[in-house]
Amino acid sequence: MHRLYLVPTLLINVVIIFIPAVLTIALAFYRWDGIGMPVFIGLANFRQLLTDRVFWMALGNNVIWTAIFLTVPIAMGLLAATMMLVARRGSAFFQVVYFLPMVIATAITARVWQGMIYSPLTGIAGLVTRAGFPVPNPLTQPSTALYGIAVVDLWHWWGFLCVIFFAALRQVPQEQIEAARIEGASFWQMLRYVLLPGIRPTITLMMIMTIIWSFLVFDFVYILTQGGPAFSSEVLSTLAYRSAFYDLAVGKAAAVAVVISLFGLATTAVYIRLQAKEFDQ
Amino acid sequence: MRLIESRTTFVLTYAALAILLLITLFPIALLVLNSLKPATQIVQNPLAWPEVYRWDNFVRAWADARFGTTMLNSALLAALTIVLVCSTGSLTAYVLARRKIKSWKIVTFYLLATTTAPIQLFLFPLYFGFAKLGLINNVFAVSLIYTAIYSPFAIMLLRTYFLAVPKELEEAALIDGATHWQVFSKVMLPIVSPGILTVALIIGLYSWNEFLIATTFLQRTDRLTAVVSFFLLSGQYTSDWGEIMAAALIIVLPVIVLFIALQRRFIEGMAGGSVKG
């Protein structure tokens, strides 16, 4: 009887996610323009990716992105969360404000940064330039475009981590903190030997999620630069999207999607093992 | 609890927290400030206070982004998604939390795995399949996609609410002669209704803000969501940043007001849901 309760969820999930996912994996071995009959071409899509400069650039950008997001926002979040623990008064207020960017639509965040901060005409960058300190628009320089986008995503994202770390820090046993304080631990010693070890499971989980999410990043890249200039900020997800809907190379897009998923899969394996431990409790 | 006694550390801590506060609020302040300014003044100085308040920015933004239609589309899409996620999700969450079926573990792991699948893994066949079935520009079809994507998160969150309900309550109702369905709908659902409300809020927020699926599946002018219509307005239609920021504020303001009013629900739901599953 209770099995029937699962039918709606699983039906929707299978139709929207599972079947199309299987089809995508199959399509990766075909050439298809989305309209005509797909032509089986074996591994040709993958072989072409291996020699595709843009593909390697996108993959490299995803790796850079992962490296940035594994360090900067996690460090910021941890530091701010610890400081909120020290400050205590006002922590509820700080928490709400830091979290605020998370509820603003990505399209809007992207446009505010683009027009009001980075723009040489209407933004802060332009204002500073006119004051005599030339600041180029990071989004239009191949060497800085990816970092320009990353800053926007950082602004949007770090507060979420901060709130999660703060919630975890408050669970650290009071006695441990008291004991360390009586022993005369400094702020950094407290952080290093009591607080960080106390919330290690949360940090690990957030790092795993960061790796998975870093390979899925799409919105900010697509809205801010479309992967440009000259593919300098292309990531795998925008490459797949463009291949499918602009170049009508659906087979190639599917192959890129499979590559993204393989990266995710390795990380997911670790993630599910961690979750399994929690469910067995 | 005081971690540190030193007054200097205390002052430094607040200073650092305040700097982070300013960094967070600065772009939002620019959004609000410039939504009231004429384009010519923004070009001179985006930081200056408005010389004249251009309330007509909002009027033009409303007309040019067709918010009369697109907001309605967004609201309909969010409402449909909320209903679908909450109804299907609470059924599944109940069964998984109470381990009513033998395969609860497999189903749970399957759902967790789909949360980490890239959208691109199913997007392309889904798009061309929907196109063939004439489901492009169909708001209900898009709400089904959202339901598939957001359900696992909602189920994991709801599951924790079901877990908190004492088992005895269920057993007592069964002994009193209630059917299994009555136990679920008359006993369990009312108890977990705060959880369902939290899920509804967060799912509503996600579908209101969503970009990738909406821009791909809803392309006809009269079917756009508010966010996509804002994206098109700011991308090609106008370069009047006063108007663009006014349009942004129209979309963001209801969200921020709701967020501040119900902050604990939002934060615990979003942060808790992603930590626990």
CSV table of N, CA and C in Angstrom, one decimal, chain A residues 180-250:
chain,number,residue,atom,x,y,z
A,180,ALA,N,39.3,25.0,27.2
A,180,ALA,CA,40.3,25.7,26.4
A,180,ALA,C,40.6,27.1,26.9
A,181,ARG,N,39.5,27.7,27.3
A,181,ARG,CA,39.6,29.1,27.7
A,181,ARG,C,40.4,29.2,29.1
A,182,ILE,N,40.0,28.2,29.9
A,182,ILE,CA,40.7,28.2,31.3
A,182,ILE,C,42.2,27.9,31.1
A,183,GLU,N,42.5,27.1,30.1
A,183,GLU,CA,43.9,26.8,29.8
A,183,GLU,C,44.6,28.0,29.2
A,184,GLY,N,43.9,29.0,28.9
A,184,GLY,CA,44.5,30.3,28.3
A,184,GLY,C,44.7,30.2,26.8
A,185,ALA,N,43.8,29.5,26.1
A,185,ALA,CA,44.0,29.5,24.6
A,185,ALA,C,43.7,30.8,24.0
A,186,SER,N,44.5,31.2,23.0
A,186,SER,CA,44.3,32.4,22.3
A,186,SER,C,43.1,32.1,21.2
A,187,PHE,N,42.7,33.2,20.6
A,187,PHE,CA,41.6,33.1,19.6
A,187,PHE,C,42.0,32.1,18.5
A,188,TRP,N,43.2,32.2,18.0
A,188,TRP,CA,43.7,31.3,16.9
A,188,TRP,C,43.8,29.8,17.4
A,189,GLN,N,44.3,29.7,18.7
A,189,GLN,CA,44.4,28.3,19.2
A,189,GLN,C,43.0,27.7,19.4
A,190,MET,N,42.1,28.5,19.9
A,190,MET,CA,40.7,28.1,20.1
A,190,MET,C,40.2,27.6,18.7
A,191,LEU,N,40.4,28.4,17.7
A,191,LEU,CA,39.9,28.0,16.4
A,191,LEU,C,40.5,26.7,15.9
A,192,ARG,N,41.9,26.7,16.0
A,192,ARG,CA,42.6,25.6,15.4
A,192,ARG,C,42.4,24.2,16.2
A,193,TYR,N,42.3,24.3,17.5
A,193,TYR,CA,42.3,23.0,18.3
A,193,TYR,C,40.9,22.7,18.8
A,194,VAL,N,40.0,23.6,18.9
A,194,VAL,CA,38.7,23.3,19.4
A,194,VAL,C,37.6,23.4,18.4
A,195,LEU,N,37.4,24.6,17.8
A,195,LEU,CA,36.3,24.9,17.0
A,195,LEU,C,36.3,24.1,15.7
A,196,LEU,N,37.4,24.3,14.9
A,196,LEU,CA,37.5,23.6,13.6
A,196,LEU,C,37.4,22.1,13.7
A,197,PRO,N,38.1,21.4,14.6
A,197,PRO,CA,37.8,20.0,14.8
A,197,PRO,C,36.4,19.6,15.2
A,198,GLY,N,35.8,20.5,15.9
A,198,GLY,CA,34.4,20.3,16.4
A,198,GLY,C,33.4,20.3,15.2
A,199,ILE,N,33.7,21.0,14.2
A,199,ILE,CA,32.7,21.1,13.1
A,199,ILE,C,33.3,20.5,11.8
A,200,ARG,N,34.3,19.6,12.0
A,200,ARG,CA,34.9,19.0,10.8
A,200,ARG,C,33.9,18.3,9.8
A,201,PRO,N,32.9,17.5,10.3
A,201,PRO,CA,32.0,16.9,9.4
A,201,PRO,C,31.3,17.9,8.5
A,202,THR,N,30.9,19.0,9.1
A,202,THR,CA,30.2,20.0,8.3
A,202,THR,C,31.1,20.6,7.2
A,203,ILE,N,32.4,20.9,7.6
A,203,ILE,CA,33.3,21.4,6.6
A,203,ILE,C,33.5,20.5,5.5
A,204,THR,N,33.7,19.2,5.8
A,204,THR,CA,33.9,18.2,4.8
A,204,THR,C,32.8,18.1,3.8
A,205,LEU,N,31.6,18.1,4.4
A,205,LEU,CA,30.4,18.0,3.5
A,205,LEU,C,30.3,19.2,2.6
A,206,MET,N,30.5,20.4,3.2
A,206,MET,CA,30.5,21.6,2.4
A,206,MET,C,31.5,21.6,1.3
A,207,MET,N,32.7,21.0,1.6
A,207,MET,CA,33.7,21.0,0.5
A,207,MET,C,33.3,20.0,-0.6
A,208,ILE,N,32.7,18.9,-0.2
A,208,ILE,CA,32.3,18.0,-1.2
A,208,ILE,C,31.2,18.6,-2.1
A,209,MET,N,30.2,19.3,-1.4
A,209,MET,CA,29.2,20.0,-2.2
A,209,MET,C,29.8,21.1,-3.1
A,210,THR,N,30.8,21.8,-2.6
A,210,THR,CA,31.5,22.8,-3.4
A,210,THR,C,32.0,22.2,-4.7
A,211,ILE,N,32.7,21.1,-4.6
A,211,ILE,CA,33.3,20.4,-5.8
A,211,ILE,C,32.1,20.1,-6.8
A,212,ILE,N,31.1,19.5,-6.3
A,212,ILE,CA,30.0,19.2,-7.2
A,212,ILE,C,29.4,20.4,-7.8
A,213,TRP,N,29.1,21.4,-7.0
A,213,TRP,CA,28.4,22.6,-7.5
A,213,TRP,C,29.4,23.4,-8.4
A,214,SER,N,30.7,23.3,-8.2
A,214,SER,CA,31.6,24.0,-9.1
A,214,SER,C,31.6,23.5,-10.5
A,215,PHE,N,31.3,22.3,-10.7
A,215,PHE,CA,31.2,21.7,-12.0
A,215,PHE,C,29.8,22.0,-12.7
A,216,LEU,N,28.9,22.5,-11.9
A,216,LEU,CA,27.5,22.8,-12.4
A,216,LEU,C,27.4,24.3,-12.7
A,217,VAL,N,28.3,25.1,-12.3
A,217,VAL,CA,28.1,26.6,-12.4
A,217,VAL,C,27.7,27.0,-13.8
A,218,PHE,N,26.6,27.8,-13.9
A,218,PHE,CA,26.1,28.1,-15.2
A,218,PHE,C,25.6,29.6,-15.2
A,219,ASP,N,24.6,29.9,-14.3
A,219,ASP,CA,23.9,31.2,-14.4
A,219,ASP,C,24.8,32.4,-14.6
A,220,PHE,N,25.8,32.6,-13.6
A,220,PHE,CA,26.6,33.8,-13.7
A,220,PHE,C,27.4,33.9,-14.9
A,221,VAL,N,28.0,32.8,-15.3
A,221,VAL,CA,28.9,32.8,-16.5
A,221,VAL,C,28.0,33.1,-17.7
A,222,TYR,N,26.9,32.5,-17.9
A,222,TYR,CA,26.0,32.7,-19.0
A,222,TYR,C,25.5,34.1,-19.1
A,223,ILE,N,25.1,34.7,-18.0
A,223,ILE,CA,24.6,36.0,-18.0
A,223,ILE,C,25.7,37.1,-18.2
A,224,LEU,N,26.8,36.9,-17.5
A,224,LEU,CA,27.8,38.0,-17.5
A,224,LEU,C,28.7,38.0,-18.7
A,225,THR,N,29.1,36.8,-19.2
A,225,THR,CA,30.0,36.9,-20.4
A,225,THR,C,29.7,35.9,-21.5
A,226,GLN,N,28.7,35.0,-21.3
A,226,GLN,CA,28.4,33.9,-22.2
A,226,GLN,C,29.7,33.1,-22.5
A,227,GLY,N,30.6,33.1,-21.6
A,227,GLY,CA,31.8,32.3,-21.7
A,227,GLY,C,32.9,33.1,-22.4
A,228,GLY,N,32.7,34.3,-22.8
A,228,GLY,CA,33.7,35.1,-23.5
A,228,GLY,C,34.5,35.9,-22.5
A,229,PRO,N,35.3,36.8,-23.0
A,229,PRO,CA,35.7,37.0,-24.4
A,229,PRO,C,36.6,35.9,-24.9
A,230,ALA,N,36.4,35.5,-26.1
A,230,ALA,CA,37.3,34.5,-26.7
A,230,ALA,C,37.3,33.2,-25.9
A,231,PHE,N,36.2,32.8,-25.4
A,231,PHE,CA,36.1,31.6,-24.6
A,231,PHE,C,36.9,31.6,-23.3
A,232,SER,N,37.4,32.7,-22.9
A,232,SER,CA,38.3,32.8,-21.7
A,232,SER,C,37.6,32.4,-20.4
A,233,SER,N,36.2,32.6,-20.4
A,233,SER,CA,35.5,32.3,-19.2
A,233,SER,C,34.6,31.1,-19.4
A,234,GLU,N,34.7,30.4,-20.5
A,234,GLU,CA,33.9,29.2,-20.8
A,234,GLU,C,34.0,28.2,-19.7
A,235,VAL,N,32.9,27.6,-19.2
A,235,VAL,CA,32.9,26.4,-18.4
A,235,VAL,C,32.2,25.3,-19.1
A,236,LEU,N,32.3,24.1,-18.5
A,236,LEU,CA,31.7,23.0,-19.2
A,236,LEU,C,30.2,23.1,-19.4
A,237,SER,N,29.5,23.7,-18.4
A,237,SER,CA,28.0,23.7,-18.6
A,237,SER,C,27.6,24.7,-19.6
A,238,THR,N,28.3,25.9,-19.7
A,238,THR,CA,28.0,26.8,-20.8
A,238,THR,C,28.4,26.3,-22.2
A,239,LEU,N,29.5,25.5,-22.2
A,239,LEU,CA,29.9,24.9,-23.5
A,239,LEU,C,28.8,24.0,-24.0
A,240,ALA,N,28.3,23.1,-23.1
A,240,ALA,CA,27.3,22.1,-23.4
A,240,ALA,C,26.0,22.9,-23.9
A,241,TYR,N,25.6,23.9,-23.2
A,241,TYR,CA,24.4,24.6,-23.5
A,241,TYR,C,24.5,25.3,-24.9
A,242,ARG,N,25.7,25.9,-25.1
A,242,ARG,CA,25.9,26.6,-26.4
A,242,ARG,C,25.9,25.6,-27.5
A,243,SER,N,26.6,24.5,-27.3
A,243,SER,CA,26.7,23.5,-28.4
A,243,SER,C,25.3,23.0,-28.8
A,244,ALA,N,24.5,22.8,-27.8
A,244,ALA,CA,23.2,22.2,-28.1
A,244,ALA,C,22.2,23.2,-28.7
A,245,PHE,N,22.1,24.4,-28.2
A,245,PHE,CA,21.1,25.3,-28.6
A,245,PHE,C,21.6,26.4,-29.6
A,246,TYR,N,22.9,26.6,-29.7
A,246,TYR,CA,23.3,27.6,-30.7
A,246,TYR,C,24.0,26.9,-31.9
A,247,ASP,N,24.8,25.9,-31.6
A,247,ASP,CA,25.5,25.2,-32.8
A,247,ASP,C,24.7,24.0,-33.2
A,248,LEU,N,23.6,23.7,-32.5
A,248,LEU,CA,22.8,22.5,-32.8
A,248,LEU,C,23.7,21.2,-32.9
A,249,ALA,N,24.7,21.1,-32.1
A,249,ALA,CA,25.5,19.9,-32.0
A,249,ALA,C,25.1,19.2,-30.7
A,250,VAL,N,24.0,18.6,-30.8
A,250,VAL,CA,23.4,18.0,-29.5
A,250,VAL,C,24.3,16.8,-29.1
